[in-house]
Coordinates of C-alpha atoms and ligand atoms in Angstrom, one line a residue:
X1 CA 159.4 157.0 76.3
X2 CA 160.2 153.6 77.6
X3 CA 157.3 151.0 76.5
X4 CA 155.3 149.0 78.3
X5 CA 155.3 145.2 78.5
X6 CA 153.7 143.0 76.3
X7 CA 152.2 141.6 79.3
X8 CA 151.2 144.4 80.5
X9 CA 149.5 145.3 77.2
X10 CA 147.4 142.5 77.1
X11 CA 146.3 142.3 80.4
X12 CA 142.6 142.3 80.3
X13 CA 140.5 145.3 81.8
X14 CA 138.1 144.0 84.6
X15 CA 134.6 143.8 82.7
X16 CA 133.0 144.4 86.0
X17 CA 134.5 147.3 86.5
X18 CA 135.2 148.9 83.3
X19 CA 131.4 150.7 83.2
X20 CA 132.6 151.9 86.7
X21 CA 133.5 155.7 85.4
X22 CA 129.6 155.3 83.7
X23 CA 128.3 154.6 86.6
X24 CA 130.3 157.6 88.5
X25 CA 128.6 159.8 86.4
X26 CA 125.2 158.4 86.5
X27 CA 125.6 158.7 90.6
X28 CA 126.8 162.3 89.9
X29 CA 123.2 163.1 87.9
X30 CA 121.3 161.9 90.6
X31 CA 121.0 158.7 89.5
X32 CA 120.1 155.8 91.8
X33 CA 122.2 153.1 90.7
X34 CA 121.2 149.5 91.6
X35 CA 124.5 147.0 91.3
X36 CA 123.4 144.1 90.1
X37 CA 127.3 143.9 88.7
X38 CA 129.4 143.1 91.7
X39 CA 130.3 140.2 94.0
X40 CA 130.5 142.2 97.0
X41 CA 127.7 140.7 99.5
X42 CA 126.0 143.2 101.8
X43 CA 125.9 140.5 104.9
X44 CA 127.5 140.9 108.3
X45 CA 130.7 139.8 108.4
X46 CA 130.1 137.5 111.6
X47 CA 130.4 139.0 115.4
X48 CA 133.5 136.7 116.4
X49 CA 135.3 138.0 113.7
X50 CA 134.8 141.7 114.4
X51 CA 134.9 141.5 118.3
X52 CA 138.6 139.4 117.4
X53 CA 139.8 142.7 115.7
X54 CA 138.5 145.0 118.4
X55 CA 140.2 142.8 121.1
X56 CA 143.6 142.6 119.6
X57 CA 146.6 143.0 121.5
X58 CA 149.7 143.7 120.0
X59 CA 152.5 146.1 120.2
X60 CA 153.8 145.0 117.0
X61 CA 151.8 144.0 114.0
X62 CA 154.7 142.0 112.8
X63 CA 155.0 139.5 109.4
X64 CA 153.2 136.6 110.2
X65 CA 154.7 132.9 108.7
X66 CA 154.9 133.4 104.7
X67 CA 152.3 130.2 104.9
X68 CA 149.8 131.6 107.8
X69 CA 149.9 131.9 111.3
X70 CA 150.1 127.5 112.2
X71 CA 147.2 128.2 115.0
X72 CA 144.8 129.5 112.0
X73 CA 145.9 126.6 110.0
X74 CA 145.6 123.8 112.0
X75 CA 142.0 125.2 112.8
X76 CA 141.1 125.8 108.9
X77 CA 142.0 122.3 108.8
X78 CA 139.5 121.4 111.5
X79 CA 137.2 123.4 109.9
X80 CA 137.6 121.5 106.4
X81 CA 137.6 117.8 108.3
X82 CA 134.2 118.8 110.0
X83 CA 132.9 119.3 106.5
X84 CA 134.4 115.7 105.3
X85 CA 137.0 117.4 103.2
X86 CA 140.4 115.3 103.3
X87 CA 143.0 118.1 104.9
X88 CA 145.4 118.7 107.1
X89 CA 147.3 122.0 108.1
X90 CA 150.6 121.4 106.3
X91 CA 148.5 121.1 103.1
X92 CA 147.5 124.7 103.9
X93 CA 149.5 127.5 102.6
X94 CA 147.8 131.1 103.8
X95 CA 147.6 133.1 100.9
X96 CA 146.7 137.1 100.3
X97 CA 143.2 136.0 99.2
X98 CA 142.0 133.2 96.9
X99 CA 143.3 135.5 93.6
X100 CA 146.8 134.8 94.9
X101 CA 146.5 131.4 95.6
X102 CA 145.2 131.3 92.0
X103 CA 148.5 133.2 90.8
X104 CA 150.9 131.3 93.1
X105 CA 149.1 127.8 91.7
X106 CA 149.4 129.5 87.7
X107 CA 152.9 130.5 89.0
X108 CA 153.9 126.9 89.9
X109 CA 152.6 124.8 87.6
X110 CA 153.0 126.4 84.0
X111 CA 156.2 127.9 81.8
X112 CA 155.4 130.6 79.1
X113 CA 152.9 128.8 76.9
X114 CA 151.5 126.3 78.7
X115 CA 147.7 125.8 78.7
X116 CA 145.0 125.4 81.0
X117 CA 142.1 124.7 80.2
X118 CA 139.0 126.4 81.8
X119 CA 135.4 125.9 80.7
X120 CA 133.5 129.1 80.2
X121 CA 131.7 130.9 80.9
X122 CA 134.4 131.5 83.7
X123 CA 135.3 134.6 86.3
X124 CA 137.1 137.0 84.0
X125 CA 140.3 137.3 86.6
X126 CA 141.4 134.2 85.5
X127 CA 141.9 135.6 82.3
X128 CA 144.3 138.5 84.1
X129 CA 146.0 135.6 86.6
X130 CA 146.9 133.7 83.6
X131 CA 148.2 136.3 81.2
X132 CA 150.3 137.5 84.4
X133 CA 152.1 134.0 84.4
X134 CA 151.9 133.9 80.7
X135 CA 149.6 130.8 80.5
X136 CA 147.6 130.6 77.6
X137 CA 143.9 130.1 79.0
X138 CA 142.1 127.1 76.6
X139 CA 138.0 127.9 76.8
X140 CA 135.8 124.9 76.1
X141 CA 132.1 126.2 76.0
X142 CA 129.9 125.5 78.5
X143 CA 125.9 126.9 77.4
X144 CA 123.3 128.3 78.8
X145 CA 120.7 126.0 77.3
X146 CA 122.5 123.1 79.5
X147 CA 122.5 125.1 82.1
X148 CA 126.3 125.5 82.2
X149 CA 126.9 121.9 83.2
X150 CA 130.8 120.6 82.2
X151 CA 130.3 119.8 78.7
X152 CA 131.5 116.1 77.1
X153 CA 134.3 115.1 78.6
X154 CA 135.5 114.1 75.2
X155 CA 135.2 117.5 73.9
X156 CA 137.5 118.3 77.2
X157 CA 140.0 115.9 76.6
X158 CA 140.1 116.9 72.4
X159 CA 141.0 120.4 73.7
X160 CA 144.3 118.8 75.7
X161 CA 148.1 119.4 74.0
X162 CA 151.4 118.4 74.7
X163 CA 151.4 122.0 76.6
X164 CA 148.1 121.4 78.4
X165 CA 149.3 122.1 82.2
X166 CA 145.6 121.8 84.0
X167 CA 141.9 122.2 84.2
X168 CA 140.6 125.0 86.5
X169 CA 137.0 124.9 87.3
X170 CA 135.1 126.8 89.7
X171 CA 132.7 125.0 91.8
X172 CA 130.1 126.1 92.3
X173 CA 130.6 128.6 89.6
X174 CA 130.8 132.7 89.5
X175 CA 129.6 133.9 87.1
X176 CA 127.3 130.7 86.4
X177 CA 126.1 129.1 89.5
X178 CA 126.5 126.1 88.5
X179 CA 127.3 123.2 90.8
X180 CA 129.3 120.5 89.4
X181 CA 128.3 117.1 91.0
X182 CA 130.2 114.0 92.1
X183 CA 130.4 112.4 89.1
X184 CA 131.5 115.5 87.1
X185 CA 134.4 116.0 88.8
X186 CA 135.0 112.3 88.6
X187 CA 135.1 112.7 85.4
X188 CA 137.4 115.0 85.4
X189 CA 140.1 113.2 88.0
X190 CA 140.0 110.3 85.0
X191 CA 141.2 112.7 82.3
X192 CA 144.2 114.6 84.4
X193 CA 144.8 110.8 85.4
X194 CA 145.0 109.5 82.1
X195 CA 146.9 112.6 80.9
X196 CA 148.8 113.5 84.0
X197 CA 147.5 117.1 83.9
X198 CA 146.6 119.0 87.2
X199 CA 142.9 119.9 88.8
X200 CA 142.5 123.4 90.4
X201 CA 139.6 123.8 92.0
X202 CA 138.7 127.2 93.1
X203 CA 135.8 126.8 95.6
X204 CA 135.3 130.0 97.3
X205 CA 132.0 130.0 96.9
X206 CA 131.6 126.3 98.4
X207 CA 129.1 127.4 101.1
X208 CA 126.6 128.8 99.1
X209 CA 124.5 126.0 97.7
X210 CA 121.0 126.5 97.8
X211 CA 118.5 123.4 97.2
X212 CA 118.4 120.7 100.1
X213 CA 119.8 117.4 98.5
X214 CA 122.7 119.2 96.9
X215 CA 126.2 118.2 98.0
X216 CA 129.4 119.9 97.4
X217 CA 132.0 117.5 96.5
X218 CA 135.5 118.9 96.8
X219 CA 138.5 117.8 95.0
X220 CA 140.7 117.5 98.0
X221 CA 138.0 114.3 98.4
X222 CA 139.4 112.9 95.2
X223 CA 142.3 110.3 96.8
X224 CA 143.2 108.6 93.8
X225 CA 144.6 111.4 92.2
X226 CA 146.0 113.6 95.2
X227 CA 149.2 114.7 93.9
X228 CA 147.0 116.3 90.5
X229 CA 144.8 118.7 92.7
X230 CA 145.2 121.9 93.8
X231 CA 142.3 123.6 95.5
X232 CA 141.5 127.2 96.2
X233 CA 139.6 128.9 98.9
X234 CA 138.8 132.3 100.8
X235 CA 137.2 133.8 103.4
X236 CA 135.8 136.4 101.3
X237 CA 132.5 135.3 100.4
X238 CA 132.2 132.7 103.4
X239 CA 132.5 135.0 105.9
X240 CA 131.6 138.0 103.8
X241 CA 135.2 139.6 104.5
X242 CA 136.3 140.5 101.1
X243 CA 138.6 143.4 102.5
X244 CA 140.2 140.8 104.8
X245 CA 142.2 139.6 102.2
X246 CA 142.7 136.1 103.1
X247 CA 142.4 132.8 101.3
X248 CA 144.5 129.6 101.1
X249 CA 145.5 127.1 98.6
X250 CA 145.8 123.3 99.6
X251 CA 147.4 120.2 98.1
X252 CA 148.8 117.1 99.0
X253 CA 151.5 117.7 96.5
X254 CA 154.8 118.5 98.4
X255 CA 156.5 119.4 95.1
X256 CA 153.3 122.1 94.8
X257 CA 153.4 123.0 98.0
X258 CA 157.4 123.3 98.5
X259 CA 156.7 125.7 95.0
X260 CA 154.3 127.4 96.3
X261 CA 156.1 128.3 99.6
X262 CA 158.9 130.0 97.5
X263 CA 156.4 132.5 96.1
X264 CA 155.1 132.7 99.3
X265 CA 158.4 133.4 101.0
X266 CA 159.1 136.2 98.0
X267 CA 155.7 138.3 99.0
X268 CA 156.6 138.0 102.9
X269 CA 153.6 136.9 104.4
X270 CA 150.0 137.3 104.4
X271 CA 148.2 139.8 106.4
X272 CA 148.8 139.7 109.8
X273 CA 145.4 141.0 111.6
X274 CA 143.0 139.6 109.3
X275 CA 144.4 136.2 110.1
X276 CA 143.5 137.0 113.7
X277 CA 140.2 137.8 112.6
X278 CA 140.0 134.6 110.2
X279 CA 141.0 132.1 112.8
X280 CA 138.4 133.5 115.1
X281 CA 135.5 133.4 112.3
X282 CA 136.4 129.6 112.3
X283 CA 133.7 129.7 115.2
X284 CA 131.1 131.7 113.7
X285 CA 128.1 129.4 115.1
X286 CA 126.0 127.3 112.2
X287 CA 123.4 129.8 112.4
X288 CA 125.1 132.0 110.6
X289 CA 125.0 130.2 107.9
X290 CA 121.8 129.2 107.9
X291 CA 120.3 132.8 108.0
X292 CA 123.1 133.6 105.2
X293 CA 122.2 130.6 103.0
X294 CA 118.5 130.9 103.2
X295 CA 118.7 134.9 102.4
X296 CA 120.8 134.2 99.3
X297 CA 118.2 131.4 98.4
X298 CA 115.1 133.7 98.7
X299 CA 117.2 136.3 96.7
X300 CA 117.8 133.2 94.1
X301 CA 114.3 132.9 93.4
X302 CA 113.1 135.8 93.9
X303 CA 115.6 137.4 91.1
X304 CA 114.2 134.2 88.6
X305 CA 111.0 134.4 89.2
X306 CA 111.4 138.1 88.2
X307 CA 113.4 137.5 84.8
X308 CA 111.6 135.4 84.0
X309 CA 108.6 137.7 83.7
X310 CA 110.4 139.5 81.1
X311 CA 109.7 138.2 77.7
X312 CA 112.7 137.0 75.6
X313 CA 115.0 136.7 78.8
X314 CA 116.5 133.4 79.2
X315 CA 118.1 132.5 82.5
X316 CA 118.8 128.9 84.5
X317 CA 118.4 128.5 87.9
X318 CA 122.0 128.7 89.8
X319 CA 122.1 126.0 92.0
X320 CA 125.0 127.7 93.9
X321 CA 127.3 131.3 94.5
X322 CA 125.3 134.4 94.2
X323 CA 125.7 134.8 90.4
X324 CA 123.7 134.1 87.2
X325 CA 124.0 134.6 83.4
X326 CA 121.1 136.2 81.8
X327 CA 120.4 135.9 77.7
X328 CA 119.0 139.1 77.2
X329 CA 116.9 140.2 73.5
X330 CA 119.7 142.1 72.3
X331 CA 122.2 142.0 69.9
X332 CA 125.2 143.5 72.6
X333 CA 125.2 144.1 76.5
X334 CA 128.1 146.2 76.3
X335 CA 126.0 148.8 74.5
X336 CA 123.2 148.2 76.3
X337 CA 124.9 148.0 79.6
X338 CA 126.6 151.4 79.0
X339 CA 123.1 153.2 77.9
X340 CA 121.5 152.2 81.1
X341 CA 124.2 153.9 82.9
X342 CA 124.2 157.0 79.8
X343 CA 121.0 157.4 79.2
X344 CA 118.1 155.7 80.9
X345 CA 116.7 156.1 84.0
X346 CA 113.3 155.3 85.7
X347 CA 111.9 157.4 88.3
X348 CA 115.9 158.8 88.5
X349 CA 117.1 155.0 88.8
X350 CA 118.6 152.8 86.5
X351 CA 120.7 149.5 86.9
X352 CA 124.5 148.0 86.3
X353 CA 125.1 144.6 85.1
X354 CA 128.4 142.8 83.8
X355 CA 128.1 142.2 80.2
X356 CA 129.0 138.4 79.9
X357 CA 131.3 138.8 76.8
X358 CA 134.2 139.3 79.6
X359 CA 133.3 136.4 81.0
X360 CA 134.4 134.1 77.9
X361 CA 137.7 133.6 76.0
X362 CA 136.1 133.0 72.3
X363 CA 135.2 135.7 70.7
X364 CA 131.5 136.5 70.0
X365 CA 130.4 134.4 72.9
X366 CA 128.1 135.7 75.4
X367 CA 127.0 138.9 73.5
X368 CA 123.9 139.1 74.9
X369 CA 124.5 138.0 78.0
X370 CA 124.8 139.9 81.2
X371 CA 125.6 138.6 84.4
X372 CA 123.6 139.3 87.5
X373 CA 125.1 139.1 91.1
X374 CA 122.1 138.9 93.6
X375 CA 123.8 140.8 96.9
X376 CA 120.8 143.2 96.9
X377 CA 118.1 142.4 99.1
X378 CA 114.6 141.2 97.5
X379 CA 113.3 144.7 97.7
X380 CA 115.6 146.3 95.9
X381 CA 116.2 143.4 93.6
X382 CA 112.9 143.2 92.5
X383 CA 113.0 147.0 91.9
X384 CA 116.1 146.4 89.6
X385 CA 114.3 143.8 87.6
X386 CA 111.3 145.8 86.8
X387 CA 114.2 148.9 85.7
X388 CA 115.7 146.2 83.6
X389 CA 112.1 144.9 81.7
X390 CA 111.4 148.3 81.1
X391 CA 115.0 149.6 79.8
X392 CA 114.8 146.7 78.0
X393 CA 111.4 147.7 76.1
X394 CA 112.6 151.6 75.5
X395 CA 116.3 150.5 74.5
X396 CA 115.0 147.9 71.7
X397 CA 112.4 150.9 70.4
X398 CA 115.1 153.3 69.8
Ligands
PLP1 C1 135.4 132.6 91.5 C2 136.2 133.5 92.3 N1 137.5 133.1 92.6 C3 138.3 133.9 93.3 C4 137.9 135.1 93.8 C5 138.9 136.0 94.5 O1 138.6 136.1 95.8 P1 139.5 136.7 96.9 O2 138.7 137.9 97.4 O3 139.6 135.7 97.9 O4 140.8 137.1 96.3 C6 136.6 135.6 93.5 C7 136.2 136.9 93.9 O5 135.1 137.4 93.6 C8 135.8 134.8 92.7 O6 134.5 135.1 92.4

């Protein structure tokens, strides 16, 4: 039989989704399944956005430009200026989602080897976007007792090699919710200076930010060392239009960008009618966000309030995303993830959570972990809670 690629082989299975066939059959029982597991948020995608599809008008749903449609651009651009973030349309390259502006910025910057390092915790498709560019991902541990803020920078730069490429954060972080600040990512834009490496920032989750004085500072806002960042956005959790399938990556690096537009130019183009709908979310009104914001900020504390009722959970307050890691008393949250779904139920419902250890590069790291995604509403959230406090109390009597 002809054989598969080493690539291919050691592509990593989606953690979030690999309990998927557990939870099937759980479902299938009767079950009532609570996902606490996945990033998909059950907002409205906003009005403007829908009524843009409905009123469509074309005879043709032709290729767009490989780099977006330039109306949409030019008005993402507004959209980032209004928010005091330093771009302009021909920084913008449309992309199929912020995943492949992740691959096309892997694809550009690294050669078969090459490192980047990534501080974990980090979202486990970054894992999959490297090994499909054959970068070699470089963790440097991040813990839960600091609440996942960047560790040292000294430890950072000790992790860098004549192969180190970049340094990909996410900010504010899945699966941690943490939000680096100012001075962080300063820190940061010293070391790729003083080692000429590259920033990517993926910062689709740049909205969500839930306490009052917190600020998001984006790397596009780092001047000094322009032609070393790379930024990644979406539309996906912004506007809660996952399926739309639209993101973008921006740099002032024309070298990047000219890169960039040749892997564009290979996949065609990106979607053609979810730009449509994309350019007219641009003027989803400020309320939107502010109901949005303040729902995933009740959720927030609603869902740590509840944790922490449970005795011998530890968990840190995300300051931002709709993510958190929980330290759960147990020795491993695959099995125990996977006998919620098997075997447990209360009243006929159990819960699903991400076991963390998908979440880190080193091995043995994050065991006991799980990570919680708060897209339920408080209801059913606190219901889930409760399921998990008392799996937890039956699972560690078996
Ligand atoms: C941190 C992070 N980056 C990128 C993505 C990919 O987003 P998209 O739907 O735009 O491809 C996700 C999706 O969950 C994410 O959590």
């Amino acid at each position: 039989m002809p054989t598969i690629s080493n690539k291919g082989r050691n592509m990593p299975e989606s953690p979030i989704r690999k309990l998927a066939p557990y939870a099937d059959s759980a479902k299938q029982q009767g079950k009532k399944v609570y996902h606490l597991n996945i990033g998909q948020p059950d907002i409205k995608t906003p009005e403007v956005a829908i009524e843009a599809v409905k009123n469509i008008d074309l005879s043709i749903i032709e290729y767009s430009p490989s780099a977006g449609y330039e109306s949409y651009r030019n008005k993402l651009a507004q959209f980032y200026q209004r928010q005091n973030v330093n771009v302009n349309s021909e920084d913008i390259i449309i992309t199929t989602g912020g995943s492949e502006a992740l691959l096309f910025a892997l694809a550009t910057i690294t050669d078969p080897g090459d490192e980047i390092i990534i501080p974990e915790p980090f979202y486990a498709n970054y894992h999959a976007f490297a090994s499909s560019t054959s970068a070699t991902v470089i963790p440097v541990i991040s813990t839960i007792e600091s609440g996942f803020a960047l560790p040292s920078i000294d430890i950072v730069e000790q992790l860098i090699t004549p192969k180190t490429k970049a340094i990909l954060i996410c900010n504010p972080g899945n699966p941690t919710g943490y939000l680096y600040s100012e001075s962080e990512i300063k820190q940061l834009a010293g070391l790729i200076k003083k080692h000429d490496l590259y920033l990517i920032a993926d910062e689709v989750y740049r909205e969500f930010l839930y306490d009052g004085d917190d600020e998001h500072f984006s790397v596009m806002n780092l001047e000094e060392v322009d032609q070393n960042v790379i930024m990644v956005d979406s539309v996906s959790k912004r506007y809660s239009m996952c399926g739309a399938r639209i993101g973008c990556l921006v740099t002032k690096n024309k070298a990047v960008l000219a890169t960039v537009m040749k892997f564009a130019q290979a996949r065609l183009s990106p979607p053609t009618i979810e730009q449509i709908a994309c350019e007219a979310a641009i003027d989803t009104p400020q309320s939107y966000f502010d109901e949005v914001i303040s729902e995933y900020k009740s959720r927030r504390d609603t869902l740590i309030t509840e944790l922490n009722k449970i005795d011998g959970v530890v968990v840190t307050k995300p300051k931002g995303a709709f993510y958190c890691i929980a330290q759960l008393p147990i020795e491993n949250a695959d099995d125990f993830a996977q006998w919620l779904l098997e075997s447990y139920d209360l009243n006929g419902k159990t819960v699903m959570v991400a076991p963390a250890a998908g979440f880190y590069s080193t091995p043995g790291m994050g065991l006991n972990q799980v990570r919680i995604a708060y897209v339920l509403n408080k209801k059913d959230l606190v219901t889930a809670v409760n399921i998990l406090k008392e799996a937890l109390l039956v699972y560690n009597k078996r």
